[in-house]
Short mmCIF file of C-alpha atoms in Angstrom, two decimals:
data_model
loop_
_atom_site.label_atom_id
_atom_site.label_comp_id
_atom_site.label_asym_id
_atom_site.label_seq_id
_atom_site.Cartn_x
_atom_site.Cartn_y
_atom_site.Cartn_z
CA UNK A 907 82.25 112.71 110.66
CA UNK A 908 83.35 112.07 107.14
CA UNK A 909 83.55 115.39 105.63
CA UNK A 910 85.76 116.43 109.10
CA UNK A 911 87.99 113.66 108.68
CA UNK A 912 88.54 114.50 104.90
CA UNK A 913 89.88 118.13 105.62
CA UNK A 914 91.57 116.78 108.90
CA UNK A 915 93.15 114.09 106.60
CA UNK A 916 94.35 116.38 103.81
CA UNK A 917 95.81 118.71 106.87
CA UNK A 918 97.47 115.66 108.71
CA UNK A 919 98.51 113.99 105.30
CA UNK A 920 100.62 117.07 104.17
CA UNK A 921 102.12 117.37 107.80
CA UNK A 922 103.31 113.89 107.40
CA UNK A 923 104.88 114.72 104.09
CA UNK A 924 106.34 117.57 105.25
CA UNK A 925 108.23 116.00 108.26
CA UNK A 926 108.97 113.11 106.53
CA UNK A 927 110.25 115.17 103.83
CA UNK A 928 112.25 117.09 105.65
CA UNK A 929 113.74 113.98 107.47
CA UNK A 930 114.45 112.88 103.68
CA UNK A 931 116.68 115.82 103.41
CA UNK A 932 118.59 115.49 106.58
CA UNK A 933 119.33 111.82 105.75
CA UNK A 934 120.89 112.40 101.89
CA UNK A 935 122.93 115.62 103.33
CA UNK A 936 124.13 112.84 105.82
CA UNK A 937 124.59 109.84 103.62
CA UNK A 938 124.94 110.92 100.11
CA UNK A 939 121.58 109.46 99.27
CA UNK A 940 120.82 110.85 95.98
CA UNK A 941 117.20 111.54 95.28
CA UNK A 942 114.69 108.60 94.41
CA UNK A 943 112.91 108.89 90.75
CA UNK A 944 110.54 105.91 91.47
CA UNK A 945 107.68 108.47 92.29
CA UNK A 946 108.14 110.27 89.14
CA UNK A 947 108.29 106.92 87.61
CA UNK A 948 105.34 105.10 88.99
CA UNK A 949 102.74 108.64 87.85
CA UNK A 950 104.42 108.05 84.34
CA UNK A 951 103.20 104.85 84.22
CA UNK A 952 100.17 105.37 86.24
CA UNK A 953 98.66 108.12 84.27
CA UNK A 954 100.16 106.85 80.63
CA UNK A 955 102.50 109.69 80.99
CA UNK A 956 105.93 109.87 78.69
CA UNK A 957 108.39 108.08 80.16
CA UNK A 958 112.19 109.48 80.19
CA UNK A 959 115.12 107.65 80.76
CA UNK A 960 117.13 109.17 83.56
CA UNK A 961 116.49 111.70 86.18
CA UNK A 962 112.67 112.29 86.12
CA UNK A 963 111.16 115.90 86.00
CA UNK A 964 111.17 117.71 89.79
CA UNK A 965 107.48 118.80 89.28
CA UNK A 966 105.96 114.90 88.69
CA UNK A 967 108.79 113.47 91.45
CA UNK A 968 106.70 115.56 93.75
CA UNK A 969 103.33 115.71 92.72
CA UNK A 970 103.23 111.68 93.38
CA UNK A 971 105.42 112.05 96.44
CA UNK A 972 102.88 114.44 98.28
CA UNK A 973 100.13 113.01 96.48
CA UNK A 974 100.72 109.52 98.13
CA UNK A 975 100.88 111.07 101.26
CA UNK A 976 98.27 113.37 101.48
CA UNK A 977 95.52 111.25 100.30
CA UNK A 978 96.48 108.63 102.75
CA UNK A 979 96.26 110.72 105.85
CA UNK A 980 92.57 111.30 104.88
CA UNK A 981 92.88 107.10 105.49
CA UNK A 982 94.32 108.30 108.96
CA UNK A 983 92.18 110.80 109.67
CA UNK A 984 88.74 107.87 109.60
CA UNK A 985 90.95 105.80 111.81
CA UNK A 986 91.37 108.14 114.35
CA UNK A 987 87.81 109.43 114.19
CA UNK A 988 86.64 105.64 114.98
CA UNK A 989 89.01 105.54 117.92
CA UNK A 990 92.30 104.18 116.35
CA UNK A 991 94.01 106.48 118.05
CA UNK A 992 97.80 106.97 119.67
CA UNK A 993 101.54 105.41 118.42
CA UNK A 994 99.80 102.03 118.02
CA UNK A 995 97.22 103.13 115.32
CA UNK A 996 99.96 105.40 113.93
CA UNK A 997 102.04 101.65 113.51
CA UNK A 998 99.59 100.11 112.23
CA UNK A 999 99.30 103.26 109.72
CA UNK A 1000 102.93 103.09 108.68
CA UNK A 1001 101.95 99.60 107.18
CA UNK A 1002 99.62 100.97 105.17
CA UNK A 1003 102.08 103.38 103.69
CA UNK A 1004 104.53 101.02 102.81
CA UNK A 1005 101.97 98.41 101.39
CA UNK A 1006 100.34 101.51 99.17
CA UNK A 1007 103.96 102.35 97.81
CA UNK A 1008 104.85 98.97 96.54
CA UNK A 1009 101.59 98.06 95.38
CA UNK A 1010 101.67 101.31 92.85
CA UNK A 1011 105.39 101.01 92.55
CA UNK A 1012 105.64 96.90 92.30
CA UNK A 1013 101.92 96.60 89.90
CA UNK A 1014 103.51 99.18 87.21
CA UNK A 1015 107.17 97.31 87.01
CA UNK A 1016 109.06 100.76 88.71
CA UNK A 1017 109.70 99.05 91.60
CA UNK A 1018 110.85 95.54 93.29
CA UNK A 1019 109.40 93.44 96.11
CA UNK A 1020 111.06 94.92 99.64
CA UNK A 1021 112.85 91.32 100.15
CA UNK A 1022 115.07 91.78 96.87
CA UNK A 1023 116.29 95.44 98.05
CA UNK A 1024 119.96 95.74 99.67
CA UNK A 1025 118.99 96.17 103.88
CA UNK A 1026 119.98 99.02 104.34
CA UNK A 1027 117.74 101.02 101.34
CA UNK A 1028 115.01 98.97 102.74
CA UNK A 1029 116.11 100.47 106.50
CA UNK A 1030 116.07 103.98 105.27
CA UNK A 1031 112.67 103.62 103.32
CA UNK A 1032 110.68 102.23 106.35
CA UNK A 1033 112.37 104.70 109.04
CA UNK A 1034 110.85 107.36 106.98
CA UNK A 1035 107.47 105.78 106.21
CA UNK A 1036 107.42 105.45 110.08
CA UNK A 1037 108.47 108.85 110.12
CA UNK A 1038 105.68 109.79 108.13
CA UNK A 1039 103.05 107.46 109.88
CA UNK A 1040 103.59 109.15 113.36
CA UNK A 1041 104.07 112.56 112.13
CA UNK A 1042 100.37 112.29 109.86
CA UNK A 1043 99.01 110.19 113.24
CA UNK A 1044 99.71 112.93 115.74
CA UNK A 1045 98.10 115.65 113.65
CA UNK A 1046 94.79 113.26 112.66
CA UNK A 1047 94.71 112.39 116.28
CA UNK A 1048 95.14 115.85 117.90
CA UNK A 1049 92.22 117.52 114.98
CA UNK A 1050 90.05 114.21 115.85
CA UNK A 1051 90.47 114.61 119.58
CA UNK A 1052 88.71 118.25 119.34
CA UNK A 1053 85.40 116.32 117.60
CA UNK A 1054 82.35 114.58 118.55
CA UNK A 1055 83.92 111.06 120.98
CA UNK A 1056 84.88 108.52 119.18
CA UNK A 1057 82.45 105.49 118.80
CA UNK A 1058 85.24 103.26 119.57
CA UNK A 1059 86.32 105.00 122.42
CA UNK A 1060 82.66 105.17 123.84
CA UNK A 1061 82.80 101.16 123.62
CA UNK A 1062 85.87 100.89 125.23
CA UNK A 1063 85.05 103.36 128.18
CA UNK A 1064 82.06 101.41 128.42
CA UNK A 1065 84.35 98.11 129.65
CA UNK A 1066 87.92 97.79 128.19
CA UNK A 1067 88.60 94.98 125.69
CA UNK A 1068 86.78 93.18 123.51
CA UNK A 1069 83.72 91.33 125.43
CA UNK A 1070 80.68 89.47 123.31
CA UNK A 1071 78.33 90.78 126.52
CA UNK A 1072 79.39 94.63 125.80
CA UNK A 1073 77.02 95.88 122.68
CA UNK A 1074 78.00 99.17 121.24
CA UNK A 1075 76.84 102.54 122.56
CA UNK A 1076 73.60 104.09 121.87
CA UNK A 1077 73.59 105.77 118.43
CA UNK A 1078 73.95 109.31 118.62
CA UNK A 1079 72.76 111.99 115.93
CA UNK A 1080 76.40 113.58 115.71
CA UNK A 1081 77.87 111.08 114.47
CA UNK A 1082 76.31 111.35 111.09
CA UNK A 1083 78.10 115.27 110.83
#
């Protein structure tokens, strides 16, 4: 299961980026949004790269930006290959996201906490984290959905919920590919 829900996860990650991306583009065309140098910032100081004042080079800006996001959806990709499956686990997802971006961005001084931001830059940034969450959750779902059943899934066909009486499924050899 693992090495399948690495390549799924790379694959599902970059979708993500790319729709959420994209999304990122239609909203600054529509607002004025200028582009956001806290990626390019965060790698700097991250990797003990020199830091510029100002706008930040294109090339870093993005490696971090779809760096972030595809090595997530690998994260993605595990939960849907246990089961975690659908716009709940994809939810649940999008607060991962968020919590891995200010973590990097708040434990290297780039960023600020969410709370201290003006409402609507903190209304933009989680509409497209969401964006990004469902976008990297339908791909990881559809590419797990083709595998070996879930284990979680098994369970729950078995009786829906959570029940102490219920023990998990039989062990199967697949699950090990």
């Amino acid at each position: 299961m693992m090495k399948r829900a690495l390549w799924q996860g790379l694959l599902a990650g970059a979708a993500g980026v790319a729709v959420m991306t994209l999304g990122e583009k239609v909203e600054q065309r529509l607002t004025g949004r200028p582009d956001s140098h806290v990626p390019a910032r965060t790698l700097e100081r991250l990797t003990g790269m020199p830091e510029r004042p100002g706008r930040q080079p294109v090339a870093v800006n993005w490696a971090m930006h779809l760096g972030q996001g595809v090595l997530l959806g690998v994260l993605r990709s595990v939960m849907a290959h246990a089961g975690l499956r659908g716009p709940w686990s994809s939810a649940q997802f999008a607060v991962v996201r968020l919590t891995n971006d200010q973590i990097l961005e708040n434990a290297t001084g780039v960023g600020a906490p969410p709370p201290s931001w003006p409402r609507s830059e903190l209304a933009v940034d989680l509409l497209h984290k969401a964006v990004y969450a469902l976008a990297t959750g339908a791909v990881a779902d559809a590419l797990a959905t083709r595998s070996d059943p879930a284990p979680g899934l098994l369970h729950a066909a078995m009786r829906p919920g959570r029940h102490a009486d219920v023990g998990p499924p039989p062990r199967r050899e697949t699950y090990g590919r």
